[in-house]
Every structure is written in C-alpha cells, then in structure tokens.
Amino acid sequence: MEKPYVFGIDMGGTGTKFGIVDARGNVLKSFSIPTPQYPDIEEYCDVLCTEMKRMAEEFGGMDQVRGVGAGTPNGNYYTGNIEYAPNLPWKGVVPFAKMISERMGVPCRITNDANAAAMGEMTYGAARGMKNFIEITLGTGVGSGIVVDGKVLYGHDGFAGELGHTKIVRGPEARQCGCGAKGCLEAYASATGVARSAKEIVSNSSKETSLRQLDIDRITSYDVFKAAEAGDEVAKEIFDFTGRLLGEKLADFIAFSAPEAIIFFGGLTKSGHWIMDPIEQTMNECVLPIWKNKVKVLVSTLKDSDAAILGASSLVWDVEALSPMKS
Amino acid sequence: MEKPYVFGIDMGGTGTKFGIVDARGNVLKSFSIPTPQYPDIEEYCDVLCTEMKRMAEEFGGMDQVRGVGAGTPNGNYYTGNIEYAPNLPWKGVVPFAKMISERMGVPCRITNDANAAAMGEMTYGAARGMKNFIEITLGTGVGSGIVVDGKVLYGHDGFAGELGHTKIVRGPEARQCGCGAKGCLEAYASATGVARSAKEIVSNSSKETSLRQLDIDRITSYDVFKAAEAGDEVAKEIFDFTGRLLGEKLADFIAFSAPEAIIFFGGLTKSGHWIMDPIEQTMNECVLPIWKNKVKVLVSTLKDSDAAILGASSLVWDVEALSPMKS
C-alpha cells in the first residue's frame, strides 16, 4: 500500500510552518518554529526534524510518511539547495533537501514559495484539472509559479518564473525595487507597492480622502481597502492604478505561455473587486485579439492558513517528479 | 526500417517553398509555388501535393516518406488548422494538416513560422543539445518560439510564444503595431521597426548622416546597416536604440522561462554586432543578479535558404509528437 501521509514545510523569514497532510489535502496537524532563532542550519534542521518525527508518531510513525516537500525562499527544485536567500539566517548555498532527507529517511523535494502555491493550486485548489496556468502571489513581494503542460516551469537553472521582476515602468520615474533594478512589477503590485502608491497619490493630490487622517508613512494596503469599501475615491484610484499595471503585464504573460487561467493568491487578493476588476479589464484591453475575454482571472481557493503547507506537500504527491529519487 | 525522408513546407504570403529532407538535415531537393496564385485552397493543396509526390518519385516514392511538416502563418499545432491568417488568400479556419495528410497518405503536422524555426534550431542548429531556449525571429515582424524541457511551448490553445506583441513602450508616444495595439516589441525590433526608427531619428535630429541622402520613406534596415559599417554615427544610434529595447525585453523573457540561450534568426541579425552588442549589454544590465552574464545570446546557425523547410520538417522527426497520429 502507498504510504498515506506527506509533510509540507512552509519556510519563511520569520517562521517555519509545517504539517502532516493526507492525500485528500487535509492538513491533519501543523506546528511552527521561529526561523531566526536558529542561526545554525544544522540545529534548525535537527529541531525541525525532531518535531516532524514526533508528529509522525501520532499517525503511525515514519513508515506511514512518503516524503517531505518544502517551499522555501530561493529554493531550487533541481539542486535541492536554498541559494543565497536574503531573508534567511543562513548565507550562501544550503543543501536543505539533502539535510532533511538524511534526517527523516524519506525523500525531500523543495521549491520556492510561489511554485509551491502553484502546485497546491493544481492539486487542491482553483487549478484542479488545468494543465496551463500562472499563479501570481501578491504579498510582501510579487511571486509567480508558471505551469506548462501540468508541470511547474523551472527552466535551465531552476529559477524560472520570477515575474515580479519583469518591468512595468521604464524611464527615470520608475520605482526602485528590492532586487536592485528599477520599475519591477513587485515595486508596484505587492502589498508594499500599494502602500507606496497610496503615499504618492495622497501626497501628490489635494483630493479629499480619509487616508489623509492616517500616518502616511505607515499606511497599509488593508487601510486602502477599508477606505475603498467606505466609498473613498482616492482609495479606489489607488487600486485602479495598481490593477491597471498588473493587467497590462498579464497581457505580456499571456503572450508568453497562453495559459488557461491566471490565478491570484495572497493578502492583496482580499481587496476583492477593487483590484480584480481593473486587472481583468486592462488585461483584456491589452491582449492580442485571439485571447480577448478568453483567459480566466481567478482568485485562489486555497485556505490561506494551509495553502503553503499544502503546496509544499504536493511536491511529494507528484509521482513523476519523485521517481528519479526512488532509485 | 524507418522511412528515411520527410517533407518540409515553408508557407509564406508570397511564396510556398517545400523540400524533401533526410534525417541529417540535408534538403535534398526543393521547389516553390506562388501562394497568392491559388485563391482556392483545394486547388492550392492539389498542386502542392502533386509537386511533392513528383519529388518523392525521385527518391523511391511515397513509401520512403515518413510525413509532412509545415510552418505556416497562424498555424495551430494542436488543431492542424491555419486560423485567420491575415496575409494568406484563404479566410477563416483552414484544416490544412488534414487536407495535406489525406492527399499524401502520411501524417502532416503544422506550426507557426517561428516555432518551426525553433524546432529547426534544436534539431540542426545552434540549439542542438539545449532543452530550454527562446528563438526570436527578426524579420518583417518579430516572432518567437519558446522551448521548455525540449518541447515547443504551445500553451492552453496552441498560440503561446507571441513575444513580438509584448509591450516595450507605454504611454502616448508608443508606436501603433499591426496587431491593433500600441507599443509592441514588433513595432520597434522588426526590420520595419528599424526603418521607422531611422525615419524618426533622422527627422528629429540635425546631425550629419549619410541616411539623409536617401528617400526617408523608403529607408530599409539594410541601408542603416551599410551606413553603420561606413562609420555613420546616426546609423549606429539607430541600432543602439533598437538593441537596447530588445535587450530590456529579453530580461523579462529570462525572468519567465530561465532559458539557457536566446537565439536570433532572420534578416536583421545580418546587422551583426551593431545590433547584437547593445542587445546583450542591455539584457545583462536588466536581468536579476542570478542571470547576469549567464544567458547566451546567439545568432542562428541555420542556413537562411533552408531554415524554414528544415524547421518544418523537424516537426515530423519528433517521434513523440507524431505518436498521437499513428493510431
């Protein structure tokens, strides 16, 4: 009989969540440890694996566990390494998959966060049954997982799908992005980007807006959402600006991989139609006639709290992807 | 024994070239017919197939022919149809692969011109041994064939890889493109785009340039090349402008599919380092640090005269792609 469980790990700069998952996508139990508390990667792996084994005991022990999947910052699917992740305590190249696999005695596969979300979406979410789609994660940054013919696109080196760092604004007024370049989509369409837009738009206009009552340097995308819901025109304008930039860029993405759908995941999607409507409208204005009103724009149906764990776990359910490790 | 020959068809708006090809990529014999002379698609297919059968007789007859591959404007690999091709005499949807296959008694596969070039590059050209690359065709338009994991990326509907219609200039000054939208790469980086840039740059400056002696409305990219070779600074500036726009856009493409190489094919590549140097330099300025100086920028090694026939023929050598038609 196939082993019935897998572990999914969602590694972030502040915390590492992990859980044991069954084949139907139920996170049966989850737990978390604070990432920065373990500056020594060996100790981090020891603690993480001790906790996972303890959890496994409640479900019949490691004999019942098929493998471990992890979504990590800068995780490389091909090598199993975490490579030069700026927001993690461990510098350089960390052979994470190997370290976990050795400790757990089962295969471990890793990928980056957005690819994990795409895998989760395909296995358990809005992309079930789809073979060609793009998952865009709108959070602190803008990530993406591109699925082609039912497989995540990794490219020559394992780093494909960095759509947050394609350019949406050119010229001297382009915003500085955290990656070092200017004008990246991430500098506009992330939660942070929306906050920057709010600051710019509020500062550069004299229009009446409830946002002016807030500390302009601490406005969040959630503040803008609340204002839009209350009828604030400037707040609506901020989402419209963001959505239009995203929509323009989606047209480029469609010309690349002709997906069936583009699926949005992450905090900013909670702004609902305020951002989704201008995205979809602008996308359809900008695509080639063959794609007008044909590409679905969807919001993820993955539960926020479990999505990253589920996505990571689905790396292990994928039999084809695991087969090279069976030998 | 495997049948030793295939036919490759290169269908264009003005002429249709076709040839018989062996497994080593030798075009053993080729011929052409004038496309617009056959407003009736049935008659066109009759003439084309009669000529191909006649050619096959010289090589042992149709028993020696494995199949027919065709690169056609708006050719859809999934359906085998030519769909709404603006520059062909036949309107609407033409079931071209079926029509050829019925007449020839062997399978026929079609794709668009740029995908055929990518297939040819992978089978016989600069991309031999590569599994992830992007072929960009710089001709009257800008086409592209994207190869992922050794296969052409077709996407959900068969139309993936329209990189000529991604946006490179935004805002009111963006050039009108033939597709109906504004600011497309094709409006700047095609041979026609270079001629438009020449007209703009010459008209908007008072710099001395040999290009001013030519009829400004009839300047070609080849005129600009000759002037650059002769040391004309304005001509160099035109290629620099074009190459920089292309290089910026390549950085976006790399963020998408992380290719091992980007390979240029077509007339404009004959402008050599005048255009290739600014392309490569700007690309490396704009990509994420992980890709700086890592992605090869190459010029096709396919012979111009045979490239499209070879590319189309390689659709048939691809055993995996043909298997669904064997039944």
XYZ file of C-alpha atoms in Angstrom:
654
model
C 0.000 0.000 0.000
C 1.122 3.547 -0.707
C 2.218 5.418 2.361
C -0.738 7.707 3.223
C 0.951 10.888 4.518
C 3.447 13.535 3.497
C 4.945 16.513 5.306
C 4.686 20.021 3.925
C 7.032 22.772 5.117
C 6.426 26.470 4.561
C 9.676 28.224 5.394
C 9.594 31.986 5.829
C 11.961 34.614 7.127
C 10.084 34.921 10.425
C 8.569 31.484 10.927
C 8.619 27.956 9.599
C 5.231 26.240 9.497
C 4.944 22.543 8.807
C 2.183 19.984 8.811
C 1.258 16.409 8.059
C -1.068 16.086 5.065
C -3.194 13.280 3.667
C -3.843 12.530 0.003
C -7.103 14.473 0.002
C -5.346 17.668 1.047
C -6.264 17.729 4.711
C -3.644 19.289 6.938
C -4.140 16.871 9.844
C -1.837 18.657 12.224
C 0.531 21.612 11.972
C 3.125 23.362 14.075
C 5.656 26.157 13.676
C 9.103 27.177 14.837
C 10.713 30.631 14.681
C 13.224 30.611 11.804
C 15.628 33.362 13.023
C 16.100 31.613 16.364
C 18.380 29.043 14.699
C 21.377 30.797 13.143
C 22.994 27.349 12.830
C 21.322 25.480 9.963
C 22.271 22.101 11.477
C 20.437 22.949 14.676
C 17.459 24.285 12.696
C 17.217 21.003 10.766
C 17.619 18.956 13.952
C 14.769 20.763 15.693
C 12.523 20.734 12.615
C 13.035 17.007 12.024
C 12.625 16.094 15.678
C 9.280 17.912 15.675
C 8.173 16.260 12.416
C 9.069 12.790 13.683
C 7.168 13.466 16.890
C 4.161 14.486 14.807
C 4.532 11.381 12.637
C 4.321 9.183 15.742
C 0.732 10.328 16.230
C -0.105 8.978 12.776
C 1.594 5.596 12.857
C 5.255 6.650 12.620
C 7.599 7.430 9.730
C 6.614 4.174 7.986
C 3.395 5.960 7.047
C 5.196 9.005 5.560
C 6.036 9.154 1.899
C 8.273 12.195 1.868
C 8.778 15.847 2.729
C 8.036 18.813 0.469
C 9.248 22.307 1.329
C 8.532 25.741 -0.081
C 11.488 27.940 0.804
C 12.805 31.363 -0.208
C 15.165 30.847 -3.203
C 14.580 27.087 -3.096
C 15.953 25.385 -6.206
C 13.928 22.391 -7.328
C 16.762 20.950 -9.425
C 19.514 21.058 -6.827
C 17.505 20.838 -3.598
C 19.541 23.807 -2.375
C 18.477 27.106 -0.860
C 20.664 29.553 -2.740
C 21.597 32.985 -1.383
C 18.266 33.756 0.305
C 18.494 37.353 1.560
C 15.889 36.982 4.337
C 17.117 33.762 5.948
C 19.753 33.406 8.710
C 21.944 31.049 6.612
C 24.170 32.537 3.936
C 25.378 31.044 0.671
C 24.182 27.676 -0.585
C 22.347 25.384 1.859
C 21.774 21.742 0.744
C 18.417 21.744 2.511
C 16.685 18.810 0.754
C 19.650 16.554 1.431
C 19.851 17.587 5.099
C 16.138 16.885 5.679
C 16.137 13.670 3.686
C 19.098 12.291 5.659
C 17.446 13.085 8.971
C 13.973 11.842 8.030
C 14.877 8.790 5.956
C 12.444 9.741 3.192
C 12.845 11.828 0.002
C 12.667 15.616 0.319
C 11.854 17.990 -2.522
C 11.998 21.777 -2.339
C 10.879 24.685 -4.490
C 10.248 28.372 -3.968
C 7.119 29.688 -2.260
C 5.251 30.752 -5.386
C 5.911 27.473 -7.201
C 4.663 25.648 -4.116
C 1.482 27.727 -4.232
C 1.041 26.811 -7.926
C 1.496 23.119 -7.114
C -1.029 23.394 -4.305
C -3.495 25.202 -6.580
C -3.199 22.451 -9.195
C -3.524 19.636 -6.674
C -6.153 21.043 -4.328
C -7.313 24.481 -5.498
C -8.742 26.582 -8.336
C -6.440 24.994 -10.947
C -7.606 21.403 -10.483
C -7.820 19.882 -13.959
C -5.797 22.677 -15.578
C -2.539 21.973 -17.356
C -1.533 25.531 -18.282
C -1.930 28.379 -15.815
C 0.033 31.049 -13.983
C -0.152 31.538 -10.219
C 0.674 35.068 -9.056
C 1.270 35.634 -5.364
C 0.563 39.164 -4.174
C 2.102 39.538 -0.745
C 5.047 41.492 0.633
C 6.530 40.772 -2.797
C 5.130 39.520 -6.092
C 5.923 35.889 -6.843
C 4.858 33.570 -9.620
C 4.611 29.912 -10.468
C 4.110 29.057 -14.131
C 2.571 25.710 -15.016
C 3.050 24.364 -18.542
C 1.616 21.009 -19.610
C 0.869 20.137 -15.988
C 4.386 20.815 -14.728
C 5.943 23.802 -12.990
C 8.244 25.626 -15.416
C 11.734 25.562 -13.883
C 13.836 26.460 -16.929
C 17.511 25.788 -17.481
C 18.684 26.564 -13.957
C 15.594 26.021 -11.800
C 14.848 29.729 -11.310
C 12.172 30.341 -13.969
C 9.029 32.256 -13.039
C 10.325 35.472 -11.485
C 7.523 37.569 -12.960
C 7.643 40.021 -10.045
C 10.879 41.267 -11.539
C 9.659 41.929 -15.063
C 9.476 45.648 -15.809
C 6.230 47.578 -15.796
C 7.520 51.157 -15.614
C 10.534 52.395 -17.565
C 12.403 55.648 -17.509
C 13.579 57.966 -14.757
C 10.358 57.873 -12.692
C 10.488 54.067 -12.278
C 10.477 52.933 -8.652
C 13.478 51.269 -7.072
C 12.865 47.563 -6.409
C 14.447 45.488 -3.666
C 16.233 43.395 -6.298
C 18.445 46.326 -7.276
C 16.679 47.144 -10.551
C 14.026 49.780 -11.201
C 10.446 49.588 -12.397
C 9.775 45.937 -11.449
C 6.177 44.771 -11.110
C 6.935 43.915 -7.464
C 7.608 47.582 -6.678
C 4.006 48.404 -7.676
C 1.772 45.368 -7.299
C 2.846 43.981 -3.913
C 1.183 44.989 -0.649
C 4.204 47.226 -0.078
C 3.804 48.629 -3.597
C 0.195 49.556 -2.891
C 1.291 51.347 0.275
C 3.901 53.279 -1.756
C 1.262 54.169 -4.354
C -1.035 55.362 -1.576
C 1.693 57.599 -0.239
C 2.447 59.021 -3.699
C -1.146 59.519 -4.765
C -2.233 61.076 -1.462
C 0.844 63.344 -1.324
C 0.537 64.480 -4.940
C -3.126 65.402 -4.853
C -5.283 67.691 -2.817
C -8.359 65.492 -3.151
C -10.311 64.817 -0.024
C -9.592 61.344 1.319
C -9.912 59.564 4.630
C -6.370 58.229 4.074
C -5.020 61.693 4.874
C -6.011 61.130 8.502
C -3.556 58.220 8.755
C 0.223 58.356 9.185
C 1.208 58.477 5.525
C 4.411 56.530 6.150
C 2.549 53.667 7.806
C -0.448 53.222 5.501
C -1.030 49.555 4.599
C -2.873 48.004 1.679
C -5.535 46.958 4.211
C -6.090 50.614 5.168
C -6.602 51.394 1.499
C -9.058 48.502 1.187
C -11.094 49.682 4.173
C -11.216 53.201 2.722
C -12.333 51.907 -0.690
C -15.081 49.868 0.958
C -16.228 53.038 2.729
C -16.504 54.805 -0.621
C -13.225 56.756 -0.627
C -12.491 57.773 -4.235
C -8.738 58.154 -3.756
C -8.529 54.647 -2.295
C -10.379 53.324 -5.342
C -7.951 55.239 -7.561
C -5.009 53.526 -5.830
C -6.402 50.055 -6.545
C -7.290 51.112 -10.071
C -3.707 52.264 -10.690
C -2.324 49.002 -9.262
C -4.789 46.813 -11.119
C -4.148 48.528 -14.433
C -0.388 47.990 -14.161
C -0.941 44.333 -13.268
C -3.435 43.896 -16.106
C -1.004 45.354 -18.646
C 1.656 42.939 -17.509
C -0.700 39.935 -17.557
C -1.166 40.594 -21.285
C 2.594 40.073 -21.717
C 2.466 36.871 -19.662
C -0.385 35.522 -21.794
C 1.626 36.208 -24.978
C 4.335 34.082 -23.431
C 2.616 30.916 -22.272
C -1.031 31.186 -23.391
C -2.427 29.988 -20.049
C -5.994 28.849 -19.466
C -6.138 30.989 -16.326
C -4.190 33.396 -14.184
C -4.778 32.730 -10.507
C -4.054 35.236 -7.763
C -3.054 34.228 -4.272
C -2.114 36.203 -1.183
C -3.111 39.069 1.039
C -3.781 41.655 -1.634
C -6.494 39.497 -3.252
C -8.603 40.253 -0.181
C -9.112 43.708 -1.698
C -11.552 41.875 -3.969
C -13.183 43.616 -6.916
C -11.401 46.901 -6.144
C -8.225 45.365 -7.550
C -9.517 42.368 -9.551
C -11.836 44.389 -11.811
C -9.164 46.787 -13.173
C -6.777 43.821 -13.549
C -9.189 41.855 -15.716
C -10.438 44.826 -17.700
C -6.955 46.098 -18.564
C -5.717 42.607 -19.371
C -8.482 42.170 -21.921
C -7.794 45.606 -23.406
C -4.121 44.771 -23.899
C -4.006 41.144 -25.122
C -3.965 40.108 -28.760
C -7.468 39.638 -30.239
C -7.133 35.812 -30.088
C -7.093 35.968 -26.270
C -9.640 38.717 -25.553
C -12.088 37.579 -22.855
C -10.740 34.037 -23.081
C -8.209 33.815 -20.256
C -9.782 33.308 -16.836
C -8.734 35.596 -13.976
C -9.323 33.754 -10.720
C -8.627 34.088 -7.020
C -7.060 31.112 -5.267
C -9.416 28.758 -3.469
C -6.669 27.503 -1.151
C -7.215 28.220 2.523
C -4.638 30.865 3.486
C -3.526 29.185 6.648
C -2.842 25.845 4.976
C -2.013 26.860 1.406
C 1.759 26.942 1.644
C 1.951 23.685 3.591
C -0.391 22.039 1.091
C 1.525 23.400 -1.865
C 4.817 22.172 -0.487
C 3.332 18.774 0.330
C 2.095 18.375 -3.234
C 5.727 18.274 -4.402
C 5.788 14.796 -2.899
C 2.476 13.500 -4.248
C 3.718 14.182 -7.747
C 4.865 10.650 -8.546
C 6.615 11.561 -11.762
C 8.683 14.234 -10.069
C 9.681 11.859 -7.312
C 10.614 8.923 -9.495
C 14.250 9.963 -10.042
C 14.722 9.754 -6.270
C 13.260 6.268 -5.936
C 16.383 4.582 -7.236
C 13.340 0.180 -41.457
C 12.337 3.735 -40.643
C 11.286 5.700 -43.682
C 14.285 7.924 -44.493
C 12.691 11.166 -45.744
C 10.240 13.854 -44.683
C 8.806 16.884 -46.456
C 9.138 20.372 -45.030
C 6.839 23.181 -46.173
C 7.530 26.872 -45.571
C 4.321 28.702 -46.384
C 4.501 32.454 -46.752
C 2.198 35.165 -48.022
C 4.069 35.479 -51.299
C 5.521 32.009 -51.863
C 5.396 28.462 -50.573
C 8.730 26.660 -50.503
C 8.942 22.960 -49.873
C 11.655 20.342 -49.910
C 12.488 16.735 -49.202
C 14.794 16.325 -46.200
C 16.860 13.436 -44.851
C 17.481 12.629 -41.189
C 20.777 14.507 -41.154
C 19.098 17.747 -42.157
C 20.046 17.846 -45.819
C 17.444 19.494 -48.019
C 17.901 17.117 -50.962
C 15.644 18.984 -53.339
C 13.346 21.979 -53.037
C 10.805 23.825 -55.123
C 8.324 26.655 -54.680
C 4.901 27.769 -55.841
C 3.349 31.262 -55.640
C 0.838 31.254 -52.772
C -1.492 34.069 -53.954
C -2.000 32.389 -57.330
C -4.338 29.850 -55.695
C -7.304 31.647 -54.140
C -8.991 28.235 -53.872
C -7.390 26.277 -51.025
C -8.401 22.939 -52.580
C -6.527 23.793 -55.779
C -3.534 25.014 -53.764
C -3.357 21.713 -51.878
C -3.812 19.719 -55.100
C -0.907 21.494 -56.810
C 1.326 21.358 -53.731
C 0.734 17.645 -53.170
C 1.147 16.770 -56.858
C 4.524 18.516 -56.807
C 5.593 16.803 -53.582
C 4.610 13.366 -54.905
C 6.538 14.052 -58.092
C 9.575 14.977 -55.984
C 9.129 11.842 -53.854
C 9.294 9.691 -57.016
C 12.926 10.764 -57.461
C 13.717 9.337 -54.015
C 11.928 5.996 -54.158
C 8.305 7.139 -53.917
C 5.981 7.929 -51.029
C 6.885 4.621 -49.348
C 10.111 6.327 -48.360
C 8.389 9.385 -46.836
C 7.534 9.496 -43.167
C 5.372 12.603 -43.090
C 4.951 16.267 -43.902
C 5.752 19.180 -41.586
C 4.624 22.712 -42.387
C 5.413 26.117 -40.930
C 2.505 28.396 -41.771
C 1.260 31.825 -40.718
C -1.122 31.325 -37.734
C -0.628 27.556 -37.913
C -2.036 25.841 -34.814
C -0.083 22.785 -33.732
C -2.936 21.365 -31.657
C -5.686 21.565 -34.273
C -3.682 21.360 -37.504
C -5.634 24.383 -38.696
C -4.493 27.682 -40.153
C -6.639 30.153 -38.258
C -7.499 33.627 -39.565
C -4.148 34.348 -41.212
C -4.292 37.949 -42.417
C -1.700 37.567 -45.200
C -2.979 34.399 -46.871
C -5.616 34.151 -49.630
C -7.857 31.817 -47.571
C -10.040 33.303 -44.874
C -11.305 31.794 -41.654
C -10.187 28.383 -40.429
C -8.406 26.084 -42.911
C -7.927 22.422 -41.848
C -4.569 22.370 -43.613
C -2.895 19.380 -41.896
C -5.920 17.197 -42.619
C -6.074 18.297 -46.264
C -2.396 17.520 -46.845
C -2.461 14.269 -44.909
C -5.450 12.984 -46.897
C -3.782 13.779 -50.202
C -0.332 12.452 -49.271
C -1.312 9.381 -47.258
C 1.148 10.257 -44.461
C 0.780 12.314 -41.246
C 1.059 16.097 -41.508
C 1.921 18.422 -38.622
C 1.848 22.210 -38.746
C 3.035 25.042 -36.543
C 3.737 28.725 -36.994
C 6.907 30.012 -38.664
C 8.790 30.988 -35.503
C 8.054 27.689 -33.754
C 9.270 25.891 -36.876
C 12.495 27.902 -36.710
C 12.910 26.921 -33.034
C 12.374 23.243 -33.897
C 14.912 23.516 -36.710
C 17.400 25.242 -34.402
C 17.051 22.458 -31.842
C 17.329 19.678 -34.400
C 20.003 21.078 -36.717
C 21.228 24.465 -35.486
C 22.686 26.485 -32.623
C 20.350 24.889 -30.038
C 21.433 21.290 -30.567
C 21.640 19.699 -27.126
C 19.658 22.504 -25.451
C 16.370 21.838 -23.700
C 15.453 25.390 -22.696
C 15.900 28.275 -25.115
C 13.984 31.029 -26.900
C 14.199 31.579 -30.650
C 13.449 35.138 -31.747
C 12.857 35.791 -35.429
C 13.635 39.333 -36.534
C 12.127 39.813 -39.966
C 9.207 41.857 -41.298
C 7.708 41.079 -37.895
C 9.079 39.754 -34.616
C 8.217 36.122 -33.939
C 9.226 33.720 -31.213
C 9.394 30.040 -30.436
C 9.878 29.112 -26.785
C 11.355 25.722 -25.963
C 10.836 24.320 -22.457
C 12.199 20.913 -21.462
C 12.939 20.093 -25.096
C 9.439 20.873 -26.340
C 7.937 23.919 -28.027
C 5.672 25.742 -25.570
C 2.173 25.781 -27.097
C 0.097 26.665 -24.048
C -3.585 26.056 -23.486
C -4.751 26.915 -27.007
C -1.666 26.354 -29.178
C -0.850 30.070 -29.597
C 1.834 30.566 -26.916
C 5.025 32.430 -27.817
C 3.798 35.705 -29.295
C 6.641 37.719 -27.794
C 6.571 40.221 -30.653
C 3.357 41.511 -29.128
C 4.598 42.066 -25.608
C 4.847 45.769 -24.764
C 8.144 47.635 -24.761
C 6.932 51.252 -24.862
C 3.951 52.502 -22.880
C 2.150 55.797 -22.858
C 1.025 58.199 -25.556
C 4.224 58.079 -27.614
C 4.014 54.283 -28.124
C 4.005 53.223 -31.774
C 0.967 51.638 -33.397
C 1.516 47.947 -34.139
C -0.110 45.958 -36.927
C -1.939 43.852 -34.325
C -4.085 46.814 -33.284
C -2.309 47.515 -30.003
C 0.396 50.097 -29.290
C 3.984 49.788 -28.104
C 4.561 46.149 -29.126
C 8.139 44.915 -29.491
C 7.368 44.150 -33.141
C 6.762 47.851 -33.858
C 10.376 48.578 -32.855
C 12.555 45.499 -33.304
C 11.441 44.210 -36.711
C 13.141 45.259 -39.951
C 10.160 47.572 -40.477
C 10.580 48.883 -36.931
C 14.223 49.763 -37.627
C 13.156 51.654 -40.748
C 10.591 53.576 -38.672
C 13.244 54.365 -36.058
C 15.565 55.585 -38.820
C 12.889 57.907 -40.111
C 12.158 59.257 -36.612
C 15.762 59.667 -35.536
C 16.882 61.271 -38.804
C 13.864 63.612 -38.894
C 14.183 64.651 -35.252
C 17.871 65.482 -35.312
C 20.070 67.785 -37.289
C 23.113 65.527 -37.021
C 25.050 64.868 -40.180
C 24.252 61.427 -41.586
C 24.534 59.723 -44.930
C 20.971 58.453 -44.394
C 19.700 61.966 -45.132
C 20.661 61.460 -48.774
C 18.153 58.592 -49.082
C 14.391 58.815 -49.514
C 13.405 58.880 -45.845
C 10.158 56.994 -46.525
C 11.968 54.130 -48.224
C 14.942 53.571 -45.932
C 15.459 49.879 -45.108
C 17.261 48.235 -42.223
C 19.897 47.197 -44.755
C 20.539 50.854 -45.646
C 21.067 51.554 -41.945
C 23.459 48.597 -41.703
C 25.529 49.813 -44.667
C 25.724 53.295 -43.162
C 26.806 51.913 -39.759
C 29.506 49.852 -41.453
C 30.731 53.033 -43.161
C 31.032 54.741 -39.763
C 27.807 56.739 -39.726
C 27.074 57.700 -36.099
C 23.331 58.165 -36.567
C 23.048 54.692 -38.110
C 24.871 53.279 -35.089
C 22.483 55.181 -32.840
C 19.508 53.573 -34.608
C 20.840 50.065 -33.954
C 21.732 51.035 -30.414
C 18.173 52.235 -29.773
C 16.719 49.030 -31.265
C 19.141 46.750 -29.453
C 18.543 48.407 -26.103
C 14.771 47.957 -26.384
C 15.250 44.306 -27.349
C 17.726 43.757 -24.522
C 15.330 45.219 -21.946
C 12.617 42.878 -23.150
C 14.910 39.839 -23.136
C 15.398 40.411 -19.406
C 11.634 39.950 -18.980
C 11.683 36.790 -21.095
C 14.500 35.348 -18.992
C 12.518 36.013 -15.797
C 9.754 33.969 -17.375
C 11.404 30.786 -18.604
C 15.064 30.959 -17.477
C 16.434 29.790 -20.852
C 19.971 28.598 -21.460
C 20.155 30.791 -24.559
C 18.263 33.286 -26.646
C 18.844 32.675 -30.340
C 18.169 35.243 -33.033
C 17.150 34.306 -36.539
C 16.262 36.382 -39.592
C 17.298 39.281 -41.757
C 18.037 41.797 -39.020
C 20.698 39.544 -37.452
C 22.832 40.333 -40.506
C 23.420 43.739 -38.929
C 25.829 41.820 -36.693
C 27.481 43.473 -33.719
C 25.766 46.805 -34.403
C 22.573 45.301 -33.052
C 23.790 42.250 -31.112
C 26.145 44.190 -28.807
C 23.519 46.583 -27.398
C 21.065 43.672 -27.080
C 23.435 41.611 -24.962
C 24.748 44.525 -22.906
C 21.293 45.851 -22.020
C 19.976 42.367 -21.287
C 22.743 41.829 -18.745
C 22.124 45.249 -17.194
C 18.430 44.462 -16.706
C 18.256 40.819 -15.565
C 18.174 39.713 -11.938
C 21.662 39.149 -10.477
C 21.266 35.324 -10.688
C 21.226 35.558 -14.508
C 23.825 38.267 -15.171
C 26.252 37.138 -17.909
C 24.820 33.622 -17.745
C 22.284 33.503 -20.571
C 23.852 33.029 -24.016
C 22.847 35.394 -26.806
C 23.408 33.590 -30.106
C 22.716 34.022 -33.790
C 21.084 31.104 -35.607
C 23.401 28.742 -37.452
C 20.637 27.570 -39.772
C 21.196 28.353 -43.443
C 18.668 31.036 -44.366
C 17.553 29.422 -47.570
C 16.784 26.068 -45.957
C 15.966 27.034 -42.367
C 12.206 27.199 -42.617
C 11.957 23.962 -44.612
C 14.248 22.240 -42.118
C 12.357 23.603 -39.159
C 9.044 22.451 -40.556
C 10.474 19.047 -41.430
C 11.682 18.557 -37.867
C 8.049 18.514 -36.702
C 7.895 15.064 -38.265
C 11.167 13.660 -36.939
C 9.897 14.272 -33.433
C 8.574 10.771 -32.751
C 6.813 11.661 -29.529
C 4.878 14.466 -31.186
C 3.793 12.189 -34.002
C 2.646 9.284 -31.883
C -0.923 10.547 -31.316
C -1.426 10.483 -35.103
C -0.186 6.941 -35.561
C -3.397 5.410 -34.306
